[in-house]
Short mmCIF file of C-alpha atoms in Angstrom, two decimals:
data_model
loop_
_atom_site.label_atom_id
_atom_site.label_comp_id
_atom_site.label_asym_id
_atom_site.label_seq_id
_atom_site.Cartn_x
_atom_site.Cartn_y
_atom_site.Cartn_z
CA UNK A 1 112.70 -22.21 25.34
CA UNK A 2 114.68 -24.29 22.81
CA UNK A 3 117.48 -25.07 25.23
CA UNK A 4 115.11 -27.71 26.58
CA UNK A 5 115.33 -29.62 23.30
CA UNK A 6 118.24 -32.00 23.70
CA UNK A 7 119.70 -34.42 21.15
CA UNK A 8 117.88 -37.74 21.23
CA UNK A 9 119.77 -39.75 18.64
CA UNK A 10 122.21 -42.58 19.39
CA UNK A 11 121.65 -43.01 23.11
CA UNK A 12 121.58 -46.11 25.18
CA UNK A 13 118.80 -46.78 26.06
CA UNK A 14 117.07 -45.25 23.02
CA UNK A 15 114.90 -42.15 23.36
CA UNK A 16 111.48 -42.80 24.83
CA UNK A 17 108.18 -41.69 23.34
CA UNK A 18 107.87 -39.21 26.23
CA UNK A 19 111.21 -37.62 25.28
CA UNK A 20 110.09 -37.37 21.66
CA UNK A 21 106.84 -35.74 22.81
CA UNK A 22 108.67 -33.26 25.04
CA UNK A 23 110.98 -32.24 22.18
CA UNK A 24 108.00 -31.84 19.82
CA UNK A 25 106.14 -29.77 22.42
CA UNK A 26 109.11 -27.43 22.88
CA UNK A 27 109.48 -27.12 19.10
CA UNK A 28 105.82 -26.20 18.59
CA UNK A 29 105.96 -23.75 21.50
CA UNK A 30 108.96 -22.04 19.94
CA UNK A 31 107.33 -21.78 16.51
CA UNK A 32 104.04 -20.49 17.91
CA UNK A 33 105.78 -18.15 20.35
CA UNK A 34 103.77 -19.15 23.38
CA UNK A 35 103.86 -21.91 25.97
CA UNK A 36 100.10 -22.28 26.17
CA UNK A 37 97.75 -21.91 23.22
CA UNK A 38 94.35 -20.26 23.51
CA UNK A 39 91.33 -22.54 23.81
CA UNK A 40 90.48 -21.75 20.19
CA UNK A 41 93.88 -23.07 19.08
CA UNK A 42 94.31 -25.96 21.52
CA UNK A 43 93.23 -28.69 19.05
CA UNK A 44 95.51 -27.38 16.29
CA UNK A 45 98.39 -27.07 18.77
CA UNK A 46 97.87 -30.62 20.10
CA UNK A 47 97.60 -32.03 16.58
CA UNK A 48 100.87 -30.36 15.58
CA UNK A 49 102.62 -31.77 18.65
CA UNK A 50 101.30 -35.27 17.87
CA UNK A 51 102.38 -35.10 14.23
CA UNK A 52 105.85 -33.85 15.10
CA UNK A 53 106.18 -36.47 17.82
CA UNK A 54 105.43 -39.18 15.26
CA UNK A 55 107.93 -37.66 12.83
CA UNK A 56 110.63 -37.52 15.50
CA UNK A 57 109.99 -41.14 16.44
CA UNK A 58 110.22 -42.26 12.78
CA UNK A 59 113.37 -40.21 12.28
CA UNK A 60 115.11 -41.65 15.33
CA UNK A 61 114.06 -45.19 14.45
CA UNK A 62 115.34 -44.89 10.87
CA UNK A 63 118.66 -43.09 11.45
CA UNK A 64 121.80 -45.24 11.17
CA UNK A 65 125.19 -44.50 12.68
CA UNK A 66 128.46 -46.31 13.20
CA UNK A 67 129.30 -44.17 16.26
CA UNK A 68 129.09 -45.87 19.64
CA UNK A 69 125.94 -44.99 21.62
CA UNK A 70 126.23 -42.05 24.01
CA UNK A 71 125.57 -42.35 27.72
CA UNK A 72 122.76 -40.06 28.90
CA UNK A 73 124.35 -39.17 32.23
CA UNK A 74 127.65 -38.17 30.61
CA UNK A 75 125.90 -35.99 28.02
CA UNK A 76 123.74 -34.39 30.74
CA UNK A 77 126.88 -33.58 32.76
CA UNK A 78 128.43 -31.95 29.67
CA UNK A 79 125.29 -29.82 29.16
CA UNK A 80 125.32 -28.77 32.81
CA UNK A 81 129.01 -27.81 32.61
CA UNK A 82 128.39 -25.69 29.49
CA UNK A 83 125.45 -24.02 31.21
CA UNK A 84 127.50 -23.28 34.33
CA UNK A 85 130.25 -21.73 32.18
CA UNK A 86 127.72 -19.61 30.30
CA UNK A 87 126.07 -18.32 33.49
CA UNK A 88 129.43 -17.64 35.11
CA UNK A 89 130.49 -15.60 32.08
CA UNK A 90 127.25 -13.61 32.31
CA UNK A 91 127.78 -13.04 36.04
CA UNK A 92 131.35 -11.78 35.47
CA UNK A 93 130.19 -9.49 32.66
CA UNK A 94 127.47 -8.01 34.84
CA UNK A 95 129.94 -7.42 37.69
CA UNK A 96 132.30 -5.63 35.31
CA UNK A 97 129.44 -3.52 33.99
CA UNK A 98 128.39 -2.53 37.53
CA UNK A 99 131.98 -1.70 38.46
CA UNK A 100 132.37 0.47 35.36
CA UNK A 101 129.20 2.39 36.25
CA UNK A 102 130.35 3.10 39.79
CA UNK A 103 133.82 4.28 38.71
CA UNK A 104 132.62 6.20 35.67
#
């Protein structure tokens, strides 16, 4: 669930309000432990997302850095490469486990 929350600071162009909302939504979902609240909790859930979205926007607007802005496409490619490595390692581990079961 939280792997969907990506860094938003110091990008060119800056993070959009939609990206801030998506990060806040994922954060609230993780805390609550569900992707969809019950009807009884929908208002509270939506209010929390809105408040966190506003906080994220303020945070990103107020942060200062001397580092050069990052390029979104380059950072996305890095994330995809890390993900591919992780899934390949899992695949290899599972193959080894299967092989050990058949020989053991």
